[in-house]
Amino acid sequence: MPSKFGFIYHEDFLKYNFGKGHPLNSIRIQMHKELLELNSFFNNPNIKLISTKPCSDEDLLTVHTRDYIEFIRKLSETGVGSVDDKDTPAFKNMFEIAKTAVGGTITAVDEVMNGSILHAWNPGGGFHHAKQDSGGGFCIFNDIAIAIKRLIKKYNLQRILYLDIDAHHGNGVQEIFYDDSRVFKISLHESGETLYPHSGFEDETGIGDGEGYNINIPLPIGTFDEAYIHIIYQILPLIAEFYNPQFIVLAAGADAHFLDPLSHLQLTSTTYIRIAELVHGLSHKYCGGKCVLLGAGGYSLNATPRIWSLIVSKIAEVELKDEIPVEWRSKYNEYFNENNAPIRVVDDNPPKIDPERYKKISKYVDEITNRVKENIFMLYGFFKLIK
Ligand SMILES: [Zn+2]
Ligand SMILES: [Zn+2]
């Protein structure tokens, strides 16, 4: 029988917006939610639509410095200026709105830990770039790190598996837990050689107690379904088997999709379905089902609502009709080029892969998979031998 699934939602999620022309358009959350509604998703007795509220300043302080929190509070009053002088401009009321995003992820972990649901999804969360004393990459407060800290402090968990499939490296989460073995961090992303935040290389493996508990899989431009699925199916079950997680957190950014305007990976709906199946299976095998999923990136309004809906429907075990309802397509038509609204929820026209590139990427993926597997065996094999 499917487990209880919580969909966390607050109307302020739609106000997390940096203005016209900015790549992050929170309409994606509404488009995604309505696609599910048109599939009668919320009528399913196993699905709970759960509201949330802004987190407290104390919650922010578990990760962020007081100075940084005050900096955002001031920016928020006028809406003038910038979080990082680059692509994350200030907007009015951003303090409250960013706190609601964090509140959503806190609600997600609390609802799972108190047993009212087993899986939770916060499409308004996943701000993996925010660090203790700085924001950037559209991220203000790091809801993921705050929720993980809560799992450790309030619920006394010792083994949390964090998987980040967003196209960008999860640098904030990595940095905050870099010396901490209580969080096993795995990020698959486009290489920092070609994409923001220009970090996340293979040799960033953690320090101190956290040594070995940080895995980065930087991917070349053009990485395709088969290669990605190969890596994740080789590595994730192995880590889960050794680490025996008590809780899984997934940053489910959809920006590694081939239609995404910011990244250069070539994934289709096939990969996301396979990841959802894998993560769902592992959550039941090791964590009694406990997992929380967060929206994170995804800048194609064609791809992101569909990909998120596929992930959610797989994990909630609710059927999603393959055809996208006409009402949805006409309502959001203005967001699609030349009336090119998607017709099916899965990808109809996956990109063709050049044979040379196919060979090159396949070879790279085989090699990095083997190196990472060796490191995992070293981490666990070695410690077992000296015990
Ligand atoms: Zn389940
Ligand atoms: Zn991203």
Coordinates of C-alpha atoms and ligand atoms in Angstrom, one line a residue:
M1 CA 0.0 0.0 0.0
P2 CA 1.4 3.5 -0.8
S3 CA 2.6 5.6 2.1
K4 CA 1.2 8.8 3.2
F5 CA 2.7 11.7 1.1
G6 CA 2.7 15.3 2.2
F7 CA 2.7 18.1 -0.4
I8 CA 3.9 21.3 1.5
Y9 CA 2.4 24.5 0.1
H10 CA 2.1 28.2 0.9
E11 CA 1.0 30.9 -1.4
D12 CA 4.1 32.9 -0.5
F13 CA 6.2 30.3 -2.4
L14 CA 4.9 32.1 -5.5
K15 CA 6.3 35.4 -4.3
Y16 CA 9.9 34.1 -4.2
N17 CA 10.7 36.1 -7.4
F18 CA 13.6 38.3 -8.4
G19 CA 11.7 40.2 -11.0
K20 CA 10.8 40.2 -14.7
G21 CA 13.4 38.5 -16.9
H22 CA 15.1 36.6 -14.1
P23 CA 15.4 32.9 -14.8
L24 CA 13.8 31.8 -11.6
N25 CA 10.0 32.2 -12.1
S26 CA 8.0 30.8 -9.3
I27 CA 5.0 30.3 -11.5
R28 CA 6.7 26.9 -12.0
I29 CA 5.3 25.8 -8.6
Q30 CA 1.8 26.8 -9.5
M31 CA 2.1 25.1 -12.9
H32 CA 3.3 21.9 -11.3
K33 CA 0.6 21.9 -8.6
E34 CA -2.1 22.5 -11.1
L35 CA -0.9 19.7 -13.3
L36 CA -1.2 17.4 -10.3
E37 CA -4.7 18.8 -9.4
L38 CA -5.9 18.1 -12.9
N39 CA -4.8 14.5 -12.3
S40 CA -7.0 14.5 -9.1
F41 CA -3.8 14.0 -7.1
F42 CA -5.1 15.7 -4.0
N43 CA -8.3 13.6 -4.0
N44 CA -6.2 10.6 -3.2
P45 CA -6.6 9.6 0.5
N46 CA -2.9 9.0 0.9
I47 CA -2.0 12.6 -0.1
K48 CA -2.0 15.4 2.4
L49 CA -1.8 19.0 1.3
I50 CA 0.0 20.7 4.2
S51 CA 0.4 24.4 4.8
T52 CA 3.4 26.0 6.5
K53 CA 4.6 29.3 8.0
P54 CA 7.8 31.3 8.2
C55 CA 10.6 29.8 10.3
S56 CA 11.9 31.6 13.3
D57 CA 15.1 33.6 13.6
E58 CA 16.4 30.9 15.9
D59 CA 15.9 28.4 13.1
L60 CA 18.0 30.6 10.8
L61 CA 20.7 30.9 13.5
T62 CA 21.3 27.1 13.5
V63 CA 23.1 27.7 10.2
H64 CA 23.4 31.4 9.4
T65 CA 25.4 34.1 11.2
R66 CA 23.5 36.9 12.9
D67 CA 25.2 39.5 10.6
Y68 CA 24.0 37.7 7.5
I69 CA 20.4 37.4 8.8
E70 CA 20.4 41.2 9.6
F71 CA 21.8 41.9 6.1
I72 CA 18.9 40.1 4.5
R73 CA 16.4 41.8 6.9
K74 CA 17.7 45.2 5.8
L75 CA 17.7 44.4 2.1
S76 CA 14.1 43.2 2.5
E77 CA 12.8 46.5 3.8
T78 CA 13.6 48.4 0.7
G79 CA 14.0 45.7 -1.9
V80 CA 17.0 47.6 -3.2
G81 CA 20.5 46.1 -3.6
S82 CA 21.7 42.6 -4.0
V83 CA 22.4 39.5 -2.0
D84 CA 25.6 38.7 -3.9
D85 CA 26.2 41.6 -6.4
K86 CA 25.5 39.2 -9.2
D87 CA 22.4 37.2 -10.0
T88 CA 20.5 37.3 -6.7
P89 CA 18.9 40.8 -6.4
A90 CA 17.0 42.0 -3.4
F91 CA 13.2 42.2 -3.5
K92 CA 10.7 43.6 -1.0
N93 CA 9.7 41.3 1.8
M94 CA 12.3 38.8 0.8
F95 CA 13.1 38.1 4.4
E96 CA 9.6 36.8 5.3
I97 CA 9.3 35.0 1.9
A98 CA 12.7 33.3 2.2
K99 CA 11.7 32.3 5.8
T100 CA 8.5 30.7 4.5
A101 CA 10.6 28.6 2.1
V102 CA 12.7 27.4 5.1
G103 CA 9.5 26.9 7.1
G104 CA 8.2 24.6 4.4
T105 CA 11.3 22.3 4.7
I106 CA 11.1 22.4 8.5
T107 CA 7.4 21.4 8.2
A108 CA 8.4 18.6 5.8
V109 CA 10.9 17.0 8.2
D110 CA 8.6 17.6 11.3
E111 CA 5.6 15.9 9.6
V112 CA 7.8 13.0 8.6
M113 CA 9.4 12.6 12.0
N114 CA 6.1 12.8 13.9
G115 CA 4.8 10.1 11.7
S116 CA 1.8 11.8 10.1
I117 CA 3.3 11.2 6.7
L118 CA 6.3 9.1 5.4
H119 CA 7.4 11.2 2.4
A120 CA 7.2 15.0 2.0
W121 CA 7.7 17.4 -0.9
N122 CA 8.5 21.1 -0.6
P123 CA 8.5 22.5 -4.1
G124 CA 9.3 25.9 -2.6
G125 CA 12.6 24.7 -1.0
G126 CA 16.0 23.4 -2.0
F127 CA 18.2 26.5 -1.7
H128 CA 21.5 24.6 -1.7
H129 CA 23.9 27.5 -2.6
A130 CA 23.3 29.6 0.6
K131 CA 26.2 29.5 3.0
Q132 CA 26.5 30.5 6.7
D133 CA 27.3 34.1 6.0
S134 CA 26.4 34.6 2.3
G135 CA 23.7 33.9 -0.3
G136 CA 23.9 33.5 -4.1
G137 CA 22.7 31.5 -7.0
F138 CA 19.1 32.6 -6.3
C139 CA 19.5 31.2 -2.7
I140 CA 18.9 33.4 0.4
F141 CA 18.6 31.0 3.3
N142 CA 19.7 27.3 3.2
D143 CA 16.5 25.5 4.1
I144 CA 18.1 22.2 3.4
A145 CA 21.0 22.7 5.9
I146 CA 18.6 24.1 8.5
A147 CA 16.3 21.1 8.2
I148 CA 19.2 18.7 8.4
K149 CA 20.5 20.5 11.5
R150 CA 17.0 20.0 13.0
L151 CA 17.1 16.3 12.2
I152 CA 20.4 16.0 14.1
K153 CA 19.6 18.4 17.1
K154 CA 15.9 17.9 17.7
Y155 CA 15.5 14.3 16.5
N156 CA 19.0 13.1 17.3
L157 CA 19.5 11.4 13.9
Q158 CA 23.1 10.4 13.2
R159 CA 23.0 9.3 9.6
I160 CA 21.3 11.5 7.0
L161 CA 21.8 10.8 3.3
Y162 CA 21.7 14.0 1.2
L163 CA 21.4 13.5 -2.6
D164 CA 21.6 16.5 -4.8
I165 CA 20.6 16.0 -8.5
D166 CA 20.3 19.7 -9.3
A167 CA 22.5 20.6 -12.3
H168 CA 24.5 22.9 -10.1
H169 CA 26.9 21.8 -7.3
G170 CA 25.3 21.8 -3.9
N171 CA 28.1 24.0 -2.5
G172 CA 26.3 25.5 0.5
V173 CA 25.2 22.1 1.9
Q174 CA 28.7 20.7 1.3
E175 CA 30.4 23.5 3.1
I176 CA 28.1 23.5 6.1
F177 CA 28.5 19.8 6.7
Y178 CA 32.0 19.3 5.2
D179 CA 33.5 18.0 8.5
D180 CA 30.4 16.0 9.5
S181 CA 29.9 12.3 9.0
R182 CA 26.3 12.6 10.2
V183 CA 25.4 13.8 6.7
F184 CA 26.5 11.8 3.7
K185 CA 26.5 14.3 0.8
I186 CA 26.4 13.2 -2.8
S187 CA 26.0 15.8 -5.6
L188 CA 25.8 15.0 -9.3
H189 CA 26.1 18.2 -11.3
E190 CA 27.5 19.8 -14.4
S191 CA 31.2 20.3 -13.9
G192 CA 32.4 23.5 -12.2
E193 CA 34.6 24.1 -15.2
T194 CA 31.5 25.1 -17.2
L195 CA 28.9 26.0 -14.6
Y196 CA 28.2 28.1 -11.5
P197 CA 29.2 27.8 -8.6
H198 CA 32.4 26.5 -10.2
S199 CA 33.1 24.0 -7.4
G200 CA 32.1 20.4 -6.7
F201 CA 35.2 18.6 -8.0
E202 CA 36.0 15.0 -7.4
D203 CA 38.8 15.8 -4.9
E204 CA 36.4 17.6 -2.5
T205 CA 35.8 14.6 -0.3
G206 CA 35.3 16.2 3.2
I207 CA 37.6 16.9 6.1
G208 CA 38.1 15.7 9.7
D209 CA 35.1 13.5 10.7
G210 CA 33.6 14.2 7.4
E211 CA 36.4 12.8 5.3
G212 CA 35.0 10.4 2.7
Y213 CA 31.4 11.5 3.4
N214 CA 31.3 14.0 0.5
I215 CA 31.0 12.7 -3.0
N216 CA 31.0 15.0 -6.0
I217 CA 30.3 13.7 -9.5
P218 CA 31.1 16.5 -11.9
L219 CA 29.5 15.8 -15.3
P220 CA 30.6 16.9 -18.8
I221 CA 28.4 19.0 -21.1
G222 CA 26.0 16.7 -22.9
T223 CA 25.7 14.0 -20.2
F224 CA 22.7 11.9 -21.2
D225 CA 20.2 9.5 -19.5
E226 CA 22.1 6.2 -19.9
A227 CA 25.3 7.6 -18.4
Y228 CA 23.6 9.3 -15.5
I229 CA 21.5 6.3 -14.7
H230 CA 24.6 4.1 -14.8
I231 CA 26.4 6.2 -12.2
I232 CA 23.5 6.7 -9.8
Y233 CA 22.4 3.1 -9.9
Q234 CA 26.0 1.9 -9.2
I235 CA 26.8 4.4 -6.4
L236 CA 23.7 5.2 -4.4
P237 CA 22.6 1.6 -3.4
L238 CA 26.2 0.9 -2.4
I239 CA 26.4 4.0 -0.1
A240 CA 23.0 3.2 1.4
E241 CA 24.1 -0.3 2.1
F242 CA 27.2 0.8 4.0
Y243 CA 25.9 4.0 5.5
N244 CA 22.5 2.6 6.5
P245 CA 20.8 6.1 6.5
Q246 CA 18.0 7.0 8.9
F247 CA 16.6 9.7 6.6
I248 CA 17.0 10.7 3.0
V249 CA 16.9 14.3 1.7
L250 CA 16.7 14.8 -2.1
A251 CA 17.3 18.1 -3.7
A252 CA 15.3 17.4 -6.8
G253 CA 16.3 20.3 -9.1
A254 CA 15.1 19.7 -12.7
D255 CA 17.7 21.9 -14.3
A256 CA 19.8 19.0 -15.7
H257 CA 17.0 18.5 -18.2
F258 CA 17.9 19.0 -21.8
L259 CA 15.5 22.0 -22.2
D260 CA 16.9 23.9 -19.3
P261 CA 18.3 27.3 -20.4
L262 CA 21.0 27.6 -17.7
S263 CA 22.8 24.2 -17.8
H264 CA 24.2 22.0 -20.5
L265 CA 23.2 18.5 -19.5
Q266 CA 20.9 16.4 -21.6
L267 CA 18.7 14.4 -19.2
T268 CA 15.1 13.5 -20.1
S269 CA 12.1 12.4 -18.0
T270 CA 13.5 8.8 -18.2
T271 CA 16.3 9.7 -15.7
Y272 CA 14.1 11.5 -13.3
I273 CA 11.6 8.6 -13.2
R274 CA 14.5 6.1 -12.5
I275 CA 15.9 8.3 -9.8
A276 CA 12.6 8.6 -8.1
E277 CA 12.1 4.9 -8.1
L278 CA 15.6 4.3 -6.7
V279 CA 15.3 6.9 -3.9
H280 CA 11.8 5.7 -3.0
G281 CA 13.0 2.1 -2.8
L282 CA 16.0 2.9 -0.7
S283 CA 14.0 5.1 1.6
H284 CA 11.7 2.1 2.4
K285 CA 14.6 -0.4 2.6
Y286 CA 16.7 1.6 5.0
C287 CA 14.7 4.5 6.6
G288 CA 11.3 3.1 7.0
G289 CA 10.3 5.4 4.1
K290 CA 11.5 8.6 5.7
C291 CA 12.4 11.0 2.9
V292 CA 12.0 14.6 2.1
L293 CA 12.2 16.0 -1.4
L294 CA 12.9 19.7 -2.3
G295 CA 12.3 21.6 -5.5
A296 CA 15.7 23.4 -6.0
G297 CA 16.5 24.5 -9.5
G298 CA 14.7 24.1 -12.8
Y299 CA 14.3 27.0 -15.2
S300 CA 12.5 25.5 -18.2
L301 CA 8.8 26.1 -17.6
N302 CA 8.2 23.4 -20.2
A303 CA 10.3 20.8 -18.3
T304 CA 10.2 21.6 -14.6
P305 CA 6.4 21.2 -13.8
R306 CA 6.4 17.9 -15.7
I307 CA 9.6 16.5 -14.2
W308 CA 8.6 17.4 -10.6
S309 CA 5.1 15.9 -11.2
L310 CA 6.7 12.6 -12.5
I311 CA 9.0 12.4 -9.4
V312 CA 6.2 13.2 -7.0
S313 CA 3.8 10.7 -8.7
K314 CA 6.4 7.9 -8.6
I315 CA 7.2 8.4 -4.9
A316 CA 3.6 9.0 -3.8
E317 CA 2.6 6.0 -6.0
V318 CA -0.2 7.9 -7.7
E319 CA -1.0 7.4 -11.3
L320 CA -0.3 10.4 -13.6
K321 CA -2.1 10.6 -17.0
D322 CA 0.4 10.7 -19.8
E323 CA -1.5 13.3 -21.7
I324 CA -1.3 16.9 -20.3
P325 CA -4.8 18.3 -20.0
V326 CA -5.9 20.9 -22.5
E327 CA -7.0 23.3 -19.7
W328 CA -3.4 23.4 -18.4
R329 CA -1.9 23.9 -21.9
S330 CA -4.1 26.8 -22.8
K331 CA -3.9 28.5 -19.3
Y332 CA -0.1 28.6 -19.5
N333 CA 0.3 29.0 -23.2
E334 CA 2.0 32.4 -22.8
Y335 CA 5.0 30.7 -21.3
F336 CA 5.7 28.5 -24.3
N337 CA 7.4 29.5 -27.5
E338 CA 5.3 29.4 -30.6
N339 CA 2.4 27.8 -28.7
N340 CA 4.7 24.9 -28.0
A341 CA 3.1 23.7 -24.8
P342 CA 4.1 20.1 -23.9
I343 CA 1.5 17.5 -24.9
R344 CA 2.7 14.6 -22.9
V345 CA 4.2 14.5 -19.4
V346 CA 7.2 12.5 -20.5
D347 CA 9.6 13.8 -23.1
D348 CA 8.5 13.2 -26.7
N349 CA 11.6 14.3 -28.5
P350 CA 14.8 13.4 -26.5
P351 CA 17.9 15.0 -28.0
K352 CA 20.1 13.0 -30.4
I353 CA 23.6 12.2 -29.1
D354 CA 26.6 12.6 -31.3
P355 CA 28.4 9.2 -31.4
E356 CA 31.8 10.6 -30.6
R357 CA 30.4 12.4 -27.6
Y358 CA 28.6 9.3 -26.5
K359 CA 31.8 7.3 -26.5
K360 CA 33.7 10.0 -24.6
I361 CA 31.1 10.5 -21.9
S362 CA 30.5 6.8 -21.5
K363 CA 34.3 6.3 -20.9
Y364 CA 34.5 9.1 -18.4
V365 CA 31.4 7.9 -16.5
D366 CA 32.8 4.4 -16.3
E367 CA 36.0 5.7 -14.9
I368 CA 34.6 8.1 -12.3
T369 CA 32.0 5.4 -11.2
N370 CA 34.9 3.0 -10.5
R371 CA 37.0 5.6 -8.7
V372 CA 34.0 6.6 -6.5
K373 CA 33.2 2.9 -5.7
E374 CA 36.8 2.3 -4.7
N375 CA 36.6 5.3 -2.4
I376 CA 33.5 4.0 -0.8
F377 CA 35.1 0.6 -0.3
M378 CA 38.1 2.3 1.2
L379 CA 36.0 4.3 3.6
Y380 CA 34.2 1.3 4.9
G381 CA 36.6 -1.6 4.2
F382 CA 39.5 0.2 5.8
F383 CA 37.6 1.1 9.0
K384 CA 36.3 -2.4 9.3
L385 CA 39.8 -3.9 9.0
I386 CA 41.3 -1.8 11.8
K387 CA 38.4 -2.4 14.2
Ligands
ZN1 ZN 6.6 5.0 -0.2
ZN2 ZN 20.5 24.4 -10.2

